[in-house]
Amino acid sequence: MTIKIYLLLLALSFTGINPAKAQLPFLTKKEIKQGWVLLFDGKTFEGWQKANGTLFTGKGWKIENGVLSVSLEDGEGGDIITTKEYTDFDLSLDFKLEKGTNSGVKCFLIKNTSLGCEYQLIDDVNHPDAKMGRNGNRSLGSLYDIMPPAADKKVNALGEWNNMHIISKGKHVEHWLNGKKILEYDRSSEKFKSMVAESKFKTTTGFAEADRSAILLQEHGDVIHFRNIKIKQ
């Protein structure tokens, strides 16, 4: 334990704050006034359900110190989605990758499926899928298999937290990573439709057409960690 960490824990003990509880998500007064709400309380799976409609028991996922993780300790649990649906929104969350992680966050889902527009979360260095597709359209921050992120995106090292935003207004969508916009698209534009026609979703009826849907966290057989999951409509 470093001196800095020891002093922090010591200070917390004098304030009566439990270090584990101190990591639970919260909203500032400013965020509450702006309309942000937490999608994950840091303690329970309240507000989440299995994407396939079956009962979510927590299998394949775990919660520890305010962090929601794909754990796979008791087997694969599958994708999970919010119990509420959203249209115009700003979604923000922190994520942390393990070596070789492949996962994602999806929105505009086709009803009763896990198919939708995916903000790709992947270890660009160690997972081979990041180098497949075209021009980086399967790398971290991409609109999976459709559009690559900015070449100058800034990604923190493995084991460190990153922040992502998906901002949707009407048909206009933006991906942000660590405070910087890395791509944007219009779901109604001919350019977007032509990119979908060149992707693995070219024969998927209704892809990216939903007016509103749940938010999905993907369980793709790899460990990933999420925290501070919040949304503003």
PDB file of N, CA, C and O in Angstrom, residues 154-214:
ATOM      1  N   LYS A 154      -8.431   9.196 -27.725  1.00  0.00           N
ATOM      2  CA  LYS A 154      -7.554   8.994 -26.574  1.00  0.00           C
ATOM      3  C   LYS A 154      -8.141   7.902 -25.677  1.00  0.00           C
ATOM      4  O   LYS A 154      -9.237   8.066 -25.141  1.00  0.00           O
ATOM      5  N   VAL A 155      -7.420   6.790 -25.536  1.00  0.00           N
ATOM      6  CA  VAL A 155      -7.864   5.663 -24.730  1.00  0.00           C
ATOM      7  C   VAL A 155      -6.885   5.454 -23.586  1.00  0.00           C
ATOM      8  O   VAL A 155      -5.672   5.391 -23.804  1.00  0.00           O
ATOM      9  N   ASN A 156      -7.406   5.358 -22.375  1.00  0.00           N
ATOM     10  CA  ASN A 156      -6.541   5.111 -21.229  1.00  0.00           C
ATOM     11  C   ASN A 156      -6.063   3.663 -21.224  1.00  0.00           C
ATOM     12  O   ASN A 156      -6.675   2.781 -21.823  1.00  0.00           O
ATOM     13  N   ALA A 157      -4.980   3.419 -20.520  1.00  0.00           N
ATOM     14  CA  ALA A 157      -4.349   2.102 -20.502  1.00  0.00           C
ATOM     15  C   ALA A 157      -5.263   1.055 -19.882  1.00  0.00           C
ATOM     16  O   ALA A 157      -6.168   1.374 -19.095  1.00  0.00           O
ATOM     17  N   LEU A 158      -5.037  -0.215 -20.247  1.00  0.00           N
ATOM     18  CA  LEU A 158      -5.789  -1.301 -19.643  1.00  0.00           C
ATOM     19  C   LEU A 158      -5.698  -1.226 -18.129  1.00  0.00           C
ATOM     20  O   LEU A 158      -4.626  -0.944 -17.577  1.00  0.00           O
ATOM     21  N   GLY A 159      -6.814  -1.477 -17.466  1.00  0.00           N
ATOM     22  CA  GLY A 159      -6.846  -1.390 -16.010  1.00  0.00           C
ATOM     23  C   GLY A 159      -7.220  -0.011 -15.503  1.00  0.00           C
ATOM     24  O   GLY A 159      -7.424   0.160 -14.305  1.00  0.00           O
ATOM     25  N   GLU A 160      -7.311   0.979 -16.414  1.00  0.00           N
ATOM     26  CA  GLU A 160      -7.735   2.325 -16.036  1.00  0.00           C
ATOM     27  C   GLU A 160      -9.149   2.584 -16.562  1.00  0.00           C
ATOM     28  O   GLU A 160      -9.585   1.986 -17.545  1.00  0.00           O
ATOM     29  N   TRP A 161      -9.841   3.493 -15.908  1.00  0.00           N
ATOM     30  CA  TRP A 161     -11.207   3.829 -16.309  1.00  0.00           C
ATOM     31  C   TRP A 161     -11.215   4.795 -17.482  1.00  0.00           C
ATOM     32  O   TRP A 161     -10.361   5.683 -17.578  1.00  0.00           O
ATOM     33  N   ASN A 162     -12.169   4.596 -18.376  1.00  0.00           N
ATOM     34  CA  ASN A 162     -12.465   5.515 -19.470  1.00  0.00           C
ATOM     35  C   ASN A 162     -13.917   5.963 -19.332  1.00  0.00           C
ATOM     36  O   ASN A 162     -14.729   5.270 -18.719  1.00  0.00           O
ATOM     37  N   ASN A 163     -14.262   7.092 -19.931  1.00  0.00           N
ATOM     38  CA  ASN A 163     -15.643   7.567 -19.928  1.00  0.00           C
ATOM     39  C   ASN A 163     -16.168   7.625 -21.354  1.00  0.00           C
ATOM     40  O   ASN A 163     -15.476   8.071 -22.271  1.00  0.00           O
ATOM     41  N   MET A 164     -17.393   7.161 -21.536  1.00  0.00           N
ATOM     42  CA  MET A 164     -18.038   7.230 -22.846  1.00  0.00           C
ATOM     43  C   MET A 164     -19.386   7.906 -22.733  1.00  0.00           C
ATOM     44  O   MET A 164     -20.060   7.826 -21.706  1.00  0.00           O
ATOM     45  N   HIS A 165     -19.778   8.611 -23.788  1.00  0.00           N
ATOM     46  CA  HIS A 165     -21.103   9.206 -23.917  1.00  0.00           C
ATOM     47  C   HIS A 165     -21.698   8.765 -25.243  1.00  0.00           C
ATOM     48  O   HIS A 165     -20.995   8.675 -26.256  1.00  0.00           O
ATOM     49  N   ILE A 166     -22.982   8.502 -25.247  1.00  0.00           N
ATOM     50  CA  ILE A 166     -23.759   8.427 -26.482  1.00  0.00           C
ATOM     51  C   ILE A 166     -24.809   9.521 -26.372  1.00  0.00           C
ATOM     52  O   ILE A 166     -25.608   9.532 -25.438  1.00  0.00           O
ATOM     53  N   ILE A 167     -24.792  10.445 -27.311  1.00  0.00           N
ATOM     54  CA  ILE A 167     -25.755  11.545 -27.319  1.00  0.00           C
ATOM     55  C   ILE A 167     -26.660  11.372 -28.528  1.00  0.00           C
ATOM     56  O   ILE A 167     -26.194  11.268 -29.666  1.00  0.00           O
ATOM     57  N   SER A 168     -27.966  11.303 -28.274  1.00  0.00           N
ATOM     58  CA  SER A 168     -28.938  11.106 -29.343  1.00  0.00           C
ATOM     59  C   SER A 168     -29.986  12.212 -29.297  1.00  0.00           C
ATOM     60  O   SER A 168     -30.573  12.481 -28.250  1.00  0.00           O
ATOM     61  N   LYS A 169     -30.208  12.852 -30.417  1.00  0.00           N
ATOM     62  CA  LYS A 169     -31.263  13.850 -30.538  1.00  0.00           C
ATOM     63  C   LYS A 169     -31.910  13.687 -31.908  1.00  0.00           C
ATOM     64  O   LYS A 169     -31.272  13.946 -32.930  1.00  0.00           O
ATOM     65  N   GLY A 170     -33.175  13.252 -31.911  1.00  0.00           N
ATOM     66  CA  GLY A 170     -33.793  12.910 -33.181  1.00  0.00           C
ATOM     67  C   GLY A 170     -33.058  11.737 -33.793  1.00  0.00           C
ATOM     68  O   GLY A 170     -32.866  10.712 -33.149  1.00  0.00           O
ATOM     69  N   LYS A 171     -32.624  11.890 -35.017  1.00  0.00           N
ATOM     70  CA  LYS A 171     -31.868  10.835 -35.696  1.00  0.00           C
ATOM     71  C   LYS A 171     -30.359  11.056 -35.616  1.00  0.00           C
ATOM     72  O   LYS A 171     -29.579  10.238 -36.089  1.00  0.00           O
ATOM     73  N   HIS A 172     -29.962  12.194 -35.020  1.00  0.00           N
ATOM     74  CA  HIS A 172     -28.537  12.521 -34.923  1.00  0.00           C
ATOM     75  C   HIS A 172     -27.931  11.862 -33.687  1.00  0.00           C
ATOM     76  O   HIS A 172     -28.466  11.984 -32.582  1.00  0.00           O
ATOM     77  N   VAL A 173     -26.807  11.173 -33.875  1.00  0.00           N
ATOM     78  CA  VAL A 173     -26.152  10.440 -32.783  1.00  0.00           C
ATOM     79  C   VAL A 173     -24.664  10.768 -32.759  1.00  0.00           C
ATOM     80  O   VAL A 173     -24.023  10.892 -33.813  1.00  0.00           O
ATOM     81  N   GLU A 174     -24.131  10.920 -31.546  1.00  0.00           N
ATOM     82  CA  GLU A 174     -22.700  11.183 -31.380  1.00  0.00           C
ATOM     83  C   GLU A 174     -22.092  10.181 -30.404  1.00  0.00           C
ATOM     84  O   GLU A 174     -22.725   9.803 -29.419  1.00  0.00           O
ATOM     85  N   HIS A 175     -20.855   9.770 -30.676  1.00  0.00           N
ATOM     86  CA  HIS A 175     -20.055   8.984 -29.738  1.00  0.00           C
ATOM     87  C   HIS A 175     -18.959   9.880 -29.174  1.00  0.00           C
ATOM     88  O   HIS A 175     -18.236  10.536 -29.940  1.00  0.00           O
ATOM     89  N   TRP A 176     -18.841   9.890 -27.847  1.00  0.00           N
ATOM     90  CA  TRP A 176     -17.787  10.639 -27.176  1.00  0.00           C
ATOM     91  C   TRP A 176     -16.941   9.681 -26.343  1.00  0.00           C
ATOM     92  O   TRP A 176     -17.450   8.705 -25.786  1.00  0.00           O
ATOM     93  N   LEU A 177     -15.643   9.964 -26.266  1.00  0.00           N
ATOM     94  CA  LEU A 177     -14.714   9.150 -25.473  1.00  0.00           C
ATOM     95  C   LEU A 177     -13.779  10.073 -24.705  1.00  0.00           C
ATOM     96  O   LEU A 177     -13.084  10.895 -25.309  1.00  0.00           O
ATOM     97  N   ASN A 178     -13.816   9.949 -23.387  1.00  0.00           N
ATOM     98  CA  ASN A 178     -12.935  10.750 -22.525  1.00  0.00           C
ATOM     99  C   ASN A 178     -12.993  12.242 -22.855  1.00  0.00           C
ATOM    100  O   ASN A 178     -11.973  12.933 -22.962  1.00  0.00           O
ATOM    101  N   GLY A 179     -14.226  12.725 -23.037  1.00  0.00           N
ATOM    102  CA  GLY A 179     -14.446  14.153 -23.214  1.00  0.00           C
ATOM    103  C   GLY A 179     -14.293  14.675 -24.628  1.00  0.00           C
ATOM    104  O   GLY A 179     -14.410  15.884 -24.865  1.00  0.00           O
ATOM    105  N   LYS A 180     -14.069  13.782 -25.602  1.00  0.00           N
ATOM    106  CA  LYS A 180     -13.882  14.226 -26.983  1.00  0.00           C
ATOM    107  C   LYS A 180     -14.822  13.471 -27.916  1.00  0.00           C
ATOM    108  O   LYS A 180     -14.950  12.251 -27.835  1.00  0.00           O
ATOM    109  N   LYS A 181     -15.480  14.201 -28.818  1.00  0.00           N
ATOM    110  CA  LYS A 181     -16.349  13.560 -29.810  1.00  0.00           C
ATOM    111  C   LYS A 181     -15.495  12.792 -30.805  1.00  0.00           C
ATOM    112  O   LYS A 181     -14.545  13.340 -31.379  1.00  0.00           O
ATOM    113  N   ILE A 182     -15.837  11.509 -31.020  1.00  0.00           N
ATOM    114  CA  ILE A 182     -15.013  10.678 -31.899  1.00  0.00           C
ATOM    115  C   ILE A 182     -15.755  10.221 -33.160  1.00  0.00           C
ATOM    116  O   ILE A 182     -15.127   9.732 -34.094  1.00  0.00           O
ATOM    117  N   LEU A 183     -17.067  10.391 -33.207  1.00  0.00           N
ATOM    118  CA  LEU A 183     -17.813  10.154 -34.444  1.00  0.00           C
ATOM    119  C   LEU A 183     -19.238  10.672 -34.274  1.00  0.00           C
ATOM    120  O   LEU A 183     -19.708  10.886 -33.158  1.00  0.00           O
ATOM    121  N   GLU A 184     -19.926  10.875 -35.391  1.00  0.00           N
ATOM    122  CA  GLU A 184     -21.326  11.263 -35.382  1.00  0.00           C
ATOM    123  C   GLU A 184     -21.982  10.770 -36.664  1.00  0.00           C
ATOM    124  O   GLU A 184     -21.313  10.584 -37.682  1.00  0.00           O
ATOM    125  N   TYR A 185     -23.289  10.547 -36.587  1.00  0.00           N
ATOM    126  CA  TYR A 185     -24.006  10.078 -37.766  1.00  0.00           C
ATOM    127  C   TYR A 185     -25.476  10.444 -37.644  1.00  0.00           C
ATOM    128  O   TYR A 185     -25.978  10.747 -36.563  1.00  0.00           O
ATOM    129  N   ASP A 186     -26.144  10.407 -38.782  1.00  0.00           N
ATOM    130  CA  ASP A 186     -27.583  10.664 -38.852  1.00  0.00           C
ATOM    131  C   ASP A 186     -28.244   9.386 -39.352  1.00  0.00           C
ATOM    132  O   ASP A 186     -28.018   8.963 -40.491  1.00  0.00           O
ATOM    133  N   ARG A 187     -29.080   8.780 -38.509  1.00  0.00           N
ATOM    134  CA  ARG A 187     -29.680   7.487 -38.850  1.00  0.00           C
ATOM    135  C   ARG A 187     -30.616   7.553 -40.042  1.00  0.00           C
ATOM    136  O   ARG A 187     -30.945   6.517 -40.628  1.00  0.00           O
ATOM    137  N   SER A 188     -31.053   8.749 -40.411  1.00  0.00           N
ATOM    138  CA  SER A 188     -31.974   8.893 -41.539  1.00  0.00           C
ATOM    139  C   SER A 188     -31.267   9.248 -42.845  1.00  0.00           C
ATOM    140  O   SER A 188     -31.900   9.291 -43.900  1.00  0.00           O
ATOM    141  N   SER A 189     -29.978   9.492 -42.793  1.00  0.00           N
ATOM    142  CA  SER A 189     -29.262   9.966 -43.977  1.00  0.00           C
ATOM    143  C   SER A 189     -28.947   8.831 -44.947  1.00  0.00           C
ATOM    144  O   SER A 189     -28.818   7.664 -44.559  1.00  0.00           O
ATOM    145  N   GLU A 190     -28.797   9.181 -46.210  1.00  0.00           N
ATOM    146  CA  GLU A 190     -28.439   8.195 -47.225  1.00  0.00           C
ATOM    147  C   GLU A 190     -27.030   7.668 -46.993  1.00  0.00           C
ATOM    148  O   GLU A 190     -26.739   6.501 -47.265  1.00  0.00           O
ATOM    149  N   LYS A 191     -26.134   8.534 -46.478  1.00  0.00           N
ATOM    150  CA  LYS A 191     -24.771   8.103 -46.186  1.00  0.00           C
ATOM    151  C   LYS A 191     -24.776   6.989 -45.148  1.00  0.00           C
ATOM    152  O   LYS A 191     -24.094   5.971 -45.304  1.00  0.00           O
ATOM    153  N   PHE A 192     -25.575   7.187 -44.084  1.00  0.00           N
ATOM    154  CA  PHE A 192     -25.647   6.165 -43.042  1.00  0.00           C
ATOM    155  C   PHE A 192     -26.231   4.871 -43.597  1.00  0.00           C
ATOM    156  O   PHE A 192     -25.722   3.775 -43.335  1.00  0.00           O
ATOM    157  N   LYS A 193     -27.291   4.975 -44.368  1.00  0.00           N
ATOM    158  CA  LYS A 193     -27.932   3.785 -44.927  1.00  0.00           C
ATOM    159  C   LYS A 193     -26.985   3.025 -45.845  1.00  0.00           C
ATOM    160  O   LYS A 193     -27.000   1.785 -45.876  1.00  0.00           O
ATOM    161  N   SER A 194     -26.150   3.750 -46.571  1.00  0.00           N
ATOM    162  CA  SER A 194     -25.190   3.086 -47.457  1.00  0.00           C
ATOM    163  C   SER A 194     -24.113   2.367 -46.656  1.00  0.00           C
ATOM    164  O   SER A 194     -23.648   1.290 -47.064  1.00  0.00           O
ATOM    165  N   MET A 195     -23.724   2.934 -45.509  1.00  0.00           N
ATOM    166  CA  MET A 195     -22.739   2.265 -44.653  1.00  0.00           C
ATOM    167  C   MET A 195     -23.327   1.001 -44.034  1.00  0.00           C
ATOM    168  O   MET A 195     -22.641  -0.023 -43.925  1.00  0.00           O
ATOM    169  N   VAL A 196     -24.592   1.059 -43.626  1.00  0.00           N
ATOM    170  CA  VAL A 196     -25.252  -0.132 -43.094  1.00  0.00           C
ATOM    171  C   VAL A 196     -25.328  -1.208 -44.173  1.00  0.00           C
ATOM    172  O   VAL A 196     -25.121  -2.397 -43.901  1.00  0.00           O
ATOM    173  N   ALA A 197     -25.572  -0.795 -45.411  1.00  0.00           N
ATOM    174  CA  ALA A 197     -25.689  -1.738 -46.525  1.00  0.00           C
ATOM    175  C   ALA A 197     -24.375  -2.452 -46.818  1.00  0.00           C
ATOM    176  O   ALA A 197     -24.367  -3.502 -47.475  1.00  0.00           O
ATOM    177  N   GLU A 198     -23.267  -1.891 -46.331  1.00  0.00           N
ATOM    178  CA  GLU A 198     -21.958  -2.521 -46.516  1.00  0.00           C
ATOM    179  C   GLU A 198     -21.514  -3.285 -45.278  1.00  0.00           C
ATOM    180  O   GLU A 198     -20.415  -3.842 -45.243  1.00  0.00           O
ATOM    181  N   SER A 199     -22.371  -3.328 -44.264  1.00  0.00           N
ATOM    182  CA  SER A 199     -22.004  -3.954 -42.995  1.00  0.00           C
ATOM    183  C   SER A 199     -22.646  -5.336 -42.851  1.00  0.00           C
ATOM    184  O   SER A 199     -23.405  -5.787 -43.714  1.00  0.00           O
ATOM    185  N   LYS A 200     -22.368  -5.984 -41.720  1.00  0.00           N
ATOM    186  CA  LYS A 200     -22.957  -7.295 -41.447  1.00  0.00           C
ATOM    187  C   LYS A 200     -24.461  -7.203 -41.180  1.00  0.00           C
ATOM    188  O   LYS A 200     -25.146  -8.216 -41.081  1.00  0.00           O
ATOM    189  N   PHE A 201     -24.975  -5.967 -41.048  1.00  0.00           N
ATOM    190  CA  PHE A 201     -26.405  -5.760 -40.772  1.00  0.00           C
ATOM    191  C   PHE A 201     -27.210  -5.447 -42.039  1.00  0.00           C
ATOM    192  O   PHE A 201     -28.366  -5.035 -41.957  1.00  0.00           O
ATOM    193  N   LYS A 202     -26.612  -5.646 -43.195  1.00  0.00           N
ATOM    194  CA  LYS A 202     -27.246  -5.251 -44.453  1.00  0.00           C
ATOM    195  C   LYS A 202     -28.561  -5.970 -44.717  1.00  0.00           C
ATOM    196  O   LYS A 202     -29.431  -5.436 -45.423  1.00  0.00           O
ATOM    197  N   THR A 203     -28.745  -7.157 -44.164  1.00  0.00           N
ATOM    198  CA  THR A 203     -29.995  -7.880 -44.373  1.00  0.00           C
ATOM    199  C   THR A 203     -30.877  -7.892 -43.127  1.00  0.00           C
ATOM    200  O   THR A 203     -31.873  -8.619 -43.076  1.00  0.00           O
ATOM    201  N   THR A 204     -30.519  -7.090 -42.117  1.00  0.00           N
ATOM    202  CA  THR A 204     -31.274  -7.045 -40.866  1.00  0.00           C
ATOM    203  C   THR A 204     -32.406  -6.022 -40.983  1.00  0.00           C
ATOM    204  O   THR A 204     -32.175  -4.817 -40.915  1.00  0.00           O
ATOM    205  N   THR A 205     -33.602  -6.501 -41.147  1.00  0.00           N
ATOM    206  CA  THR A 205     -34.761  -5.623 -41.306  1.00  0.00           C
ATOM    207  C   THR A 205     -34.992  -4.769 -40.054  1.00  0.00           C
ATOM    208  O   THR A 205     -35.003  -5.281 -38.942  1.00  0.00           O
ATOM    209  N   GLY A 206     -35.128  -3.467 -40.260  1.00  0.00           N
ATOM    210  CA  GLY A 206     -35.410  -2.560 -39.147  1.00  0.00           C
ATOM    211  C   GLY A 206     -34.191  -2.119 -38.364  1.00  0.00           C
ATOM    212  O   GLY A 206     -34.336  -1.434 -37.341  1.00  0.00           O
ATOM    213  N   PHE A 207     -33.004  -2.443 -38.846  1.00  0.00           N
ATOM    214  CA  PHE A 207     -31.797  -2.069 -38.101  1.00  0.00           C
ATOM    215  C   PHE A 207     -31.674  -0.550 -37.985  1.00  0.00           C
ATOM    216  O   PHE A 207     -31.821   0.173 -38.969  1.00  0.00           O
ATOM    217  N   ALA A 208     -31.429  -0.047 -36.762  1.00  0.00           N
ATOM    218  CA  ALA A 208     -31.197   1.379 -36.465  1.00  0.00           C
ATOM    219  C   ALA A 208     -32.420   2.249 -36.698  1.00  0.00           C
ATOM    220  O   ALA A 208     -32.302   3.471 -36.740  1.00  0.00           O
ATOM    221  N   GLU A 209     -33.598   1.654 -36.823  1.00  0.00           N
ATOM    222  CA  GLU A 209     -34.793   2.432 -37.128  1.00  0.00           C
ATOM    223  C   GLU A 209     -35.668   2.723 -35.911  1.00  0.00           C
ATOM    224  O   GLU A 209     -36.620   3.497 -36.013  1.00  0.00           O
ATOM    225  N   ALA A 210     -35.381   2.139 -34.767  1.00  0.00           N
ATOM    226  CA  ALA A 210     -36.234   2.304 -33.585  1.00  0.00           C
ATOM    227  C   ALA A 210     -36.265   3.767 -33.142  1.00  0.00           C
ATOM    228  O   ALA A 210     -35.234   4.443 -33.108  1.00  0.00           O
ATOM    229  N   ASP A 211     -37.460   4.251 -32.813  1.00  0.00           N
ATOM    230  CA  ASP A 211     -37.600   5.613 -32.289  1.00  0.00           C
ATOM    231  C   ASP A 211     -37.170   5.685 -30.827  1.00  0.00           C
ATOM    232  O   ASP A 211     -36.683   6.712 -30.362  1.00  0.00           O
ATOM    233  N   ARG A 212     -37.378   4.590 -30.093  1.00  0.00           N
ATOM    234  CA  ARG A 212     -36.998   4.526 -28.690  1.00  0.00           C
ATOM    235  C   ARG A 212     -36.697   3.081 -28.337  1.00  0.00           C
ATOM    236  O   ARG A 212     -37.237   2.164 -28.957  1.00  0.00           O
ATOM    237  N   SER A 213     -35.821   2.868 -27.376  1.00  0.00           N
ATOM    238  CA  SER A 213     -35.513   1.502 -26.960  1.00  0.00           C
ATOM    239  C   SER A 213     -34.795   1.535 -25.626  1.00  0.00           C
ATOM    240  O   SER A 213     -34.409   2.600 -25.118  1.00  0.00           O
ATOM    241  N   ALA A 214     -34.609   0.359 -25.069  1.00  0.00           N
ATOM    242  CA  ALA A 214     -33.800   0.214 -23.866  1.00  0.00           C
ATOM    243  C   ALA A 214     -32.327   0.425 -24.211  1.00  0.00           C
ATOM    244  O   ALA A 214     -31.936   0.446 -25.381  1.00  0.00           O
TER     245      ALA A 214
END
